[in-house]
């Protein structure tokens, strides 16, 4: 598969399931198309199911750069043969276990790198990406979003981070963060590390206009 050289590489965190609302998959695909249209490449968790597959397929179909990074243990859970995708959409989209199956790796979703563990996956994604976007997802998506946000707070990076709040999915999480600020556990400045978007187009705008807030730590993370 021939891929364009992107202006920047966007790391997208999202679920390997579809969720309970068709709008999640619809907007995930729309985001992928917009990213490619704006000449952004994609770095992601390497799955072909759920929202992961929607974003990656949209970017790859546009001929844009896609790099999936997946632990070997998850290949049987989060990869599906291209011909199985319609079957998943039609028959299994209502189940959180809709990514249960084995498949050989193929290039329909860009280039895939298989690693040994989750830590390596996240490290490589963070190193390659120029910015980060989180879509709806579960424990894994939240963990990835919180880790990369904490790294920004600690001064490890100053890359843009955007949360796409599709159909109010993250309303309670946003209120939780506001509560942490109110109760003195997150500074008001650091509460601005993550930009909030409500549509794929707003994600692009947030990425283009992002400025890392003041109040972040300026620590020395170099290896001396």
mmCIF file of C-alpha atoms in Angstrom:
data_model
loop_
_atom_site.group_PDB
_atom_site.id
_atom_site.type_symbol
_atom_site.label_atom_id
_atom_site.label_comp_id
_atom_site.label_asym_id
_atom_site.label_seq_id
_atom_site.Cartn_x
_atom_site.Cartn_y
_atom_site.Cartn_z
ATOM 1 C CA UNK A 1 0.000 0.000 0.000
ATOM 2 C CA UNK A 2 1.372 3.384 -1.017
ATOM 3 C CA UNK A 3 1.052 5.984 1.722
ATOM 4 C CA UNK A 4 1.539 9.730 1.575
ATOM 5 C CA UNK A 5 4.089 11.462 3.754
ATOM 6 C CA UNK A 6 2.001 13.276 6.378
ATOM 7 C CA UNK A 7 2.482 16.800 7.677
ATOM 8 C CA UNK A 8 1.930 15.479 11.191
ATOM 9 C CA UNK A 9 1.030 12.182 12.809
ATOM 10 C CA UNK A 10 -2.036 12.078 15.029
ATOM 11 C CA UNK A 11 -2.272 9.369 17.670
ATOM 12 C CA UNK A 12 -5.897 8.340 18.192
ATOM 13 C CA UNK A 13 -6.993 6.493 21.326
ATOM 14 C CA UNK A 14 -10.394 4.778 21.047
ATOM 15 C CA UNK A 15 -12.356 1.624 21.691
ATOM 16 C CA UNK A 16 -11.957 -1.655 19.847
ATOM 17 C CA UNK A 17 -15.730 -2.016 20.238
ATOM 18 C CA UNK A 18 -18.467 -0.009 18.516
ATOM 19 C CA UNK A 19 -20.456 1.070 21.570
ATOM 20 C CA UNK A 20 -24.244 1.303 21.700
ATOM 21 C CA UNK A 21 -24.788 4.230 19.335
ATOM 22 C CA UNK A 22 -24.099 4.198 15.561
ATOM 23 C CA UNK A 23 -22.953 7.822 15.812
ATOM 24 C CA UNK A 24 -19.713 6.679 17.476
ATOM 25 C CA UNK A 25 -18.588 4.730 14.399
ATOM 26 C CA UNK A 26 -19.944 7.372 12.030
ATOM 27 C CA UNK A 27 -17.951 10.194 13.633
ATOM 28 C CA UNK A 28 -14.855 8.020 14.046
ATOM 29 C CA UNK A 29 -14.881 7.412 10.277
ATOM 30 C CA UNK A 30 -15.535 11.092 9.627
ATOM 31 C CA UNK A 31 -12.580 12.042 11.812
ATOM 32 C CA UNK A 32 -10.343 9.644 9.888
ATOM 33 C CA UNK A 33 -11.425 11.149 6.572
ATOM 34 C CA UNK A 34 -10.823 14.695 7.826
ATOM 35 C CA UNK A 35 -7.406 13.804 9.191
ATOM 36 C CA UNK A 36 -6.398 12.378 5.824
ATOM 37 C CA UNK A 37 -7.895 15.335 3.958
ATOM 38 C CA UNK A 38 -5.749 17.670 6.081
ATOM 39 C CA UNK A 39 -2.685 15.518 5.269
ATOM 40 C CA UNK A 40 -2.414 14.074 8.769
ATOM 41 C CA UNK A 41 -1.120 10.563 9.281
ATOM 42 C CA UNK A 42 -2.464 8.186 11.910
ATOM 43 C CA UNK A 43 -0.748 6.347 14.734
ATOM 44 C CA UNK A 44 -3.036 4.036 16.681
ATOM 45 C CA UNK A 45 -3.351 0.775 18.582
ATOM 46 C CA UNK A 46 -3.348 -1.463 15.522
ATOM 47 C CA UNK A 47 -6.826 -2.994 15.783
ATOM 48 C CA UNK A 48 -9.249 -3.366 12.879
ATOM 49 C CA UNK A 49 -12.459 -3.649 14.899
ATOM 50 C CA UNK A 50 -14.726 -1.112 16.562
ATOM 51 C CA UNK A 51 -13.854 2.569 16.473
ATOM 52 C CA UNK A 52 -10.181 1.684 15.968
ATOM 53 C CA UNK A 53 -11.006 0.058 12.665
ATOM 54 C CA UNK A 54 -13.299 2.898 11.595
ATOM 55 C CA UNK A 55 -10.628 5.560 12.012
ATOM 56 C CA UNK A 56 -7.817 3.507 10.516
ATOM 57 C CA UNK A 57 -9.832 2.353 7.500
ATOM 58 C CA UNK A 58 -10.902 5.904 6.661
ATOM 59 C CA UNK A 59 -7.340 7.200 6.777
ATOM 60 C CA UNK A 60 -5.895 4.220 4.901
ATOM 61 C CA UNK A 61 -8.601 4.341 2.212
ATOM 62 C CA UNK A 62 -7.571 7.947 1.522
ATOM 63 C CA UNK A 63 -4.014 6.754 0.863
ATOM 64 C CA UNK A 64 -2.647 8.471 3.932
ATOM 65 C CA UNK A 65 -0.033 7.182 6.392
ATOM 66 C CA UNK A 66 -1.322 4.710 8.991
ATOM 67 C CA UNK A 67 0.827 2.954 11.580
ATOM 68 C CA UNK A 68 -0.810 0.488 13.937
ATOM 69 C CA UNK A 69 1.132 -0.740 16.960
ATOM 70 C CA UNK A 70 -0.295 -3.791 18.676
ATOM 71 C CA UNK A 71 0.974 -6.286 21.292
ATOM 72 C CA UNK A 72 1.227 -9.833 20.007
ATOM 73 C CA UNK A 73 -1.223 -11.054 22.665
ATOM 74 C CA UNK A 74 -3.955 -8.747 21.303
ATOM 75 C CA UNK A 75 -3.651 -9.705 17.642
ATOM 76 C CA UNK A 76 -6.272 -12.434 18.089
ATOM 77 C CA UNK A 77 -8.611 -9.974 19.829
ATOM 78 C CA UNK A 78 -8.351 -6.779 17.821
ATOM 79 C CA UNK A 79 -7.561 -7.864 14.247
ATOM 80 C CA UNK A 80 -10.107 -9.110 11.740
ATOM 81 C CA UNK A 81 -9.850 -10.120 8.099
ATOM 82 C CA UNK A 82 -11.107 -7.378 5.745
ATOM 83 C CA UNK A 83 -13.966 -9.623 4.581
ATOM 84 C CA UNK A 84 -15.207 -10.066 8.142
ATOM 85 C CA UNK A 85 -15.757 -6.370 8.880
ATOM 86 C CA UNK A 86 -19.283 -6.192 7.399
ATOM 87 C CA UNK A 87 -20.242 -9.292 9.355
ATOM 88 C CA UNK A 88 -19.005 -7.646 12.554
ATOM 89 C CA UNK A 89 -20.990 -4.502 11.827
ATOM 90 C CA UNK A 90 -24.177 -6.418 11.042
ATOM 91 C CA UNK A 91 -24.128 -9.151 13.657
ATOM 92 C CA UNK A 92 -21.804 -8.267 16.519
ATOM 93 C CA UNK A 93 -21.870 -4.498 16.959
ATOM 94 C CA UNK A 94 -23.988 -4.674 20.129
ATOM 95 C CA UNK A 95 -21.446 -6.781 22.012
ATOM 96 C CA UNK A 96 -18.379 -5.519 23.844
ATOM 97 C CA UNK A 97 -16.726 -8.771 22.767
ATOM 98 C CA UNK A 98 -17.156 -8.001 19.075
ATOM 99 C CA UNK A 99 -13.416 -8.187 18.529
ATOM 100 C CA UNK A 100 -13.104 -11.892 19.338
ATOM 101 C CA UNK A 101 -11.276 -13.746 16.557
ATOM 102 C CA UNK A 102 -8.007 -14.461 14.837
ATOM 103 C CA UNK A 103 -6.669 -13.074 11.602
ATOM 104 C CA UNK A 104 -3.422 -12.790 9.676
ATOM 105 C CA UNK A 105 -2.004 -9.291 9.538
ATOM 106 C CA UNK A 106 -2.655 -7.452 6.279
ATOM 107 C CA UNK A 107 -2.008 -3.984 4.922
ATOM 108 C CA UNK A 108 -5.639 -2.884 4.491
ATOM 109 C CA UNK A 109 -5.265 -0.707 7.572
ATOM 110 C CA UNK A 110 -1.754 0.572 6.897
ATOM 111 C CA UNK A 111 1.491 -0.711 8.344
ATOM 112 C CA UNK A 112 1.318 -2.801 11.528
ATOM 113 C CA UNK A 113 4.079 -3.241 14.078
ATOM 114 C CA UNK A 114 3.685 -6.126 16.533
ATOM 115 C CA UNK A 115 5.342 -5.552 19.917
ATOM 116 C CA UNK A 116 5.754 -7.654 23.024
ATOM 117 C CA UNK A 117 3.763 -5.696 25.595
ATOM 118 C CA UNK A 118 1.422 -2.780 26.313
ATOM 119 C CA UNK A 119 4.162 -0.521 27.660
ATOM 120 C CA UNK A 120 6.140 -0.769 24.425
ATOM 121 C CA UNK A 121 2.989 -0.121 22.406
ATOM 122 C CA UNK A 122 2.231 3.107 24.289
ATOM 123 C CA UNK A 123 5.862 4.233 24.275
ATOM 124 C CA UNK A 124 6.169 3.871 20.493
ATOM 125 C CA UNK A 125 2.826 5.562 19.885
ATOM 126 C CA UNK A 126 3.817 8.514 22.061
ATOM 127 C CA UNK A 127 7.248 8.829 20.450
ATOM 128 C CA UNK A 128 5.931 8.849 16.892
ATOM 129 C CA UNK A 129 2.882 11.056 17.392
ATOM 130 C CA UNK A 130 2.835 14.836 17.079
ATOM 131 C CA UNK A 131 -0.519 15.114 18.869
ATOM 132 C CA UNK A 132 -3.213 12.990 20.509
ATOM 133 C CA UNK A 133 -6.990 12.578 20.130
ATOM 134 C CA UNK A 134 -9.245 10.447 22.314
ATOM 135 C CA UNK A 135 -12.600 9.086 21.138
ATOM 136 C CA UNK A 136 -15.110 7.030 23.139
ATOM 137 C CA UNK A 137 -13.720 3.853 24.627
ATOM 138 C CA UNK A 138 -13.315 1.901 27.838
ATOM 139 C CA UNK A 139 -10.603 1.316 30.431
ATOM 140 C CA UNK A 140 -7.787 1.202 27.869
ATOM 141 C CA UNK A 141 -8.778 4.439 26.187
ATOM 142 C CA UNK A 142 -9.086 6.271 29.509
ATOM 143 C CA UNK A 143 -5.749 4.903 30.674
ATOM 144 C CA UNK A 144 -4.010 6.057 27.504
ATOM 145 C CA UNK A 145 -5.613 9.500 27.678
ATOM 146 C CA UNK A 146 -4.740 9.971 31.351
ATOM 147 C CA UNK A 147 -1.158 8.818 30.931
ATOM 148 C CA UNK A 148 -0.437 11.145 28.014
ATOM 149 C CA UNK A 149 -2.155 14.007 29.893
ATOM 150 C CA UNK A 150 -0.072 13.332 32.990
ATOM 151 C CA UNK A 151 3.067 13.343 30.863
ATOM 152 C CA UNK A 152 2.132 16.801 29.613
ATOM 153 C CA UNK A 153 1.513 18.022 33.164
ATOM 154 C CA UNK A 154 4.953 16.713 34.164
ATOM 155 C CA UNK A 155 6.625 18.464 31.243
ATOM 156 C CA UNK A 156 7.586 15.297 29.382
ATOM 157 C CA UNK A 157 5.922 16.692 26.261
ATOM 158 C CA UNK A 158 3.844 19.702 25.184
ATOM 159 C CA UNK A 159 1.929 18.066 22.320
ATOM 160 C CA UNK A 160 -1.745 18.848 21.661
ATOM 161 C CA UNK A 161 -4.319 16.601 23.355
ATOM 162 C CA UNK A 162 -7.958 16.689 22.246
ATOM 163 C CA UNK A 163 -10.965 14.813 23.605
ATOM 164 C CA UNK A 164 -13.759 14.208 21.078
ATOM 165 C CA UNK A 165 -16.934 14.175 23.170
ATOM 166 C CA UNK A 166 -19.244 12.391 20.725
ATOM 167 C CA UNK A 167 -22.917 12.647 21.715
ATOM 168 C CA UNK A 168 -22.062 13.672 25.321
ATOM 169 C CA UNK A 169 -20.120 10.436 25.932
ATOM 170 C CA UNK A 170 -17.533 12.173 28.116
ATOM 171 C CA UNK A 171 -19.832 14.608 29.957
ATOM 172 C CA UNK A 172 -19.415 12.850 33.317
ATOM 173 C CA UNK A 173 -15.660 12.598 32.867
ATOM 174 C CA UNK A 174 -15.433 16.320 32.083
ATOM 175 C CA UNK A 175 -17.449 17.072 35.224
ATOM 176 C CA UNK A 176 -15.095 14.832 37.217
ATOM 177 C CA UNK A 177 -12.101 16.855 36.038
ATOM 178 C CA UNK A 178 -13.890 20.082 36.917
ATOM 179 C CA UNK A 179 -14.559 18.626 40.354
ATOM 180 C CA UNK A 180 -10.862 17.812 40.773
ATOM 181 C CA UNK A 181 -10.049 21.422 39.936
ATOM 182 C CA UNK A 182 -12.664 22.714 42.385
ATOM 183 C CA UNK A 183 -11.406 20.425 45.165
ATOM 184 C CA UNK A 184 -7.778 21.429 44.641
ATOM 185 C CA UNK A 185 -6.301 18.313 43.053
ATOM 186 C CA UNK A 186 -5.779 19.775 39.564
ATOM 187 C CA UNK A 187 -4.775 23.368 38.942
ATOM 188 C CA UNK A 188 -7.052 25.495 36.803
ATOM 189 C CA UNK A 189 -4.208 25.889 34.271
ATOM 190 C CA UNK A 190 -3.555 22.155 34.017
ATOM 191 C CA UNK A 191 -7.271 21.627 33.549
ATOM 192 C CA UNK A 192 -6.700 23.158 30.102
ATOM 193 C CA UNK A 193 -4.172 20.526 28.996
ATOM 194 C CA UNK A 194 -6.941 18.598 27.259
ATOM 195 C CA UNK A 195 -9.002 20.526 24.712
ATOM 196 C CA UNK A 196 -12.638 19.467 24.278
ATOM 197 C CA UNK A 197 -14.225 19.040 20.844
ATOM 198 C CA UNK A 198 -17.776 17.988 20.018
ATOM 199 C CA UNK A 199 -17.301 17.208 16.321
ATOM 200 C CA UNK A 200 -14.530 15.907 14.054
ATOM 201 C CA UNK A 201 -14.147 19.366 12.503
ATOM 202 C CA UNK A 202 -13.653 20.873 15.967
ATOM 203 C CA UNK A 203 -10.896 18.311 16.565
ATOM 204 C CA UNK A 204 -8.994 19.674 13.575
ATOM 205 C CA UNK A 205 -9.493 23.233 14.826
ATOM 206 C CA UNK A 206 -8.300 22.317 18.321
ATOM 207 C CA UNK A 207 -5.192 20.596 16.960
ATOM 208 C CA UNK A 208 -4.357 23.552 14.721
ATOM 209 C CA UNK A 209 -4.816 26.137 17.486
ATOM 210 C CA UNK A 210 -3.554 24.240 20.535
ATOM 211 C CA UNK A 211 -1.211 25.971 22.979
ATOM 212 C CA UNK A 212 0.145 24.118 25.985
ATOM 213 C CA UNK A 213 -1.126 25.956 29.082
ATOM 214 C CA UNK A 214 1.016 27.657 31.687
ATOM 215 C CA UNK A 215 1.323 25.926 35.045
ATOM 216 C CA UNK A 216 2.777 22.682 33.724
ATOM 217 C CA UNK A 217 5.908 21.387 35.445
ATOM 218 C CA UNK A 218 9.250 22.118 33.845
ATOM 219 C CA UNK A 219 11.226 19.094 34.930
ATOM 220 C CA UNK A 220 14.398 17.638 33.442
ATOM 221 C CA UNK A 221 13.575 14.242 31.966
ATOM 222 C CA UNK A 222 16.811 13.845 30.057
ATOM 223 C CA UNK A 223 18.978 10.818 30.722
ATOM 224 C CA UNK A 224 22.177 12.070 32.297
#
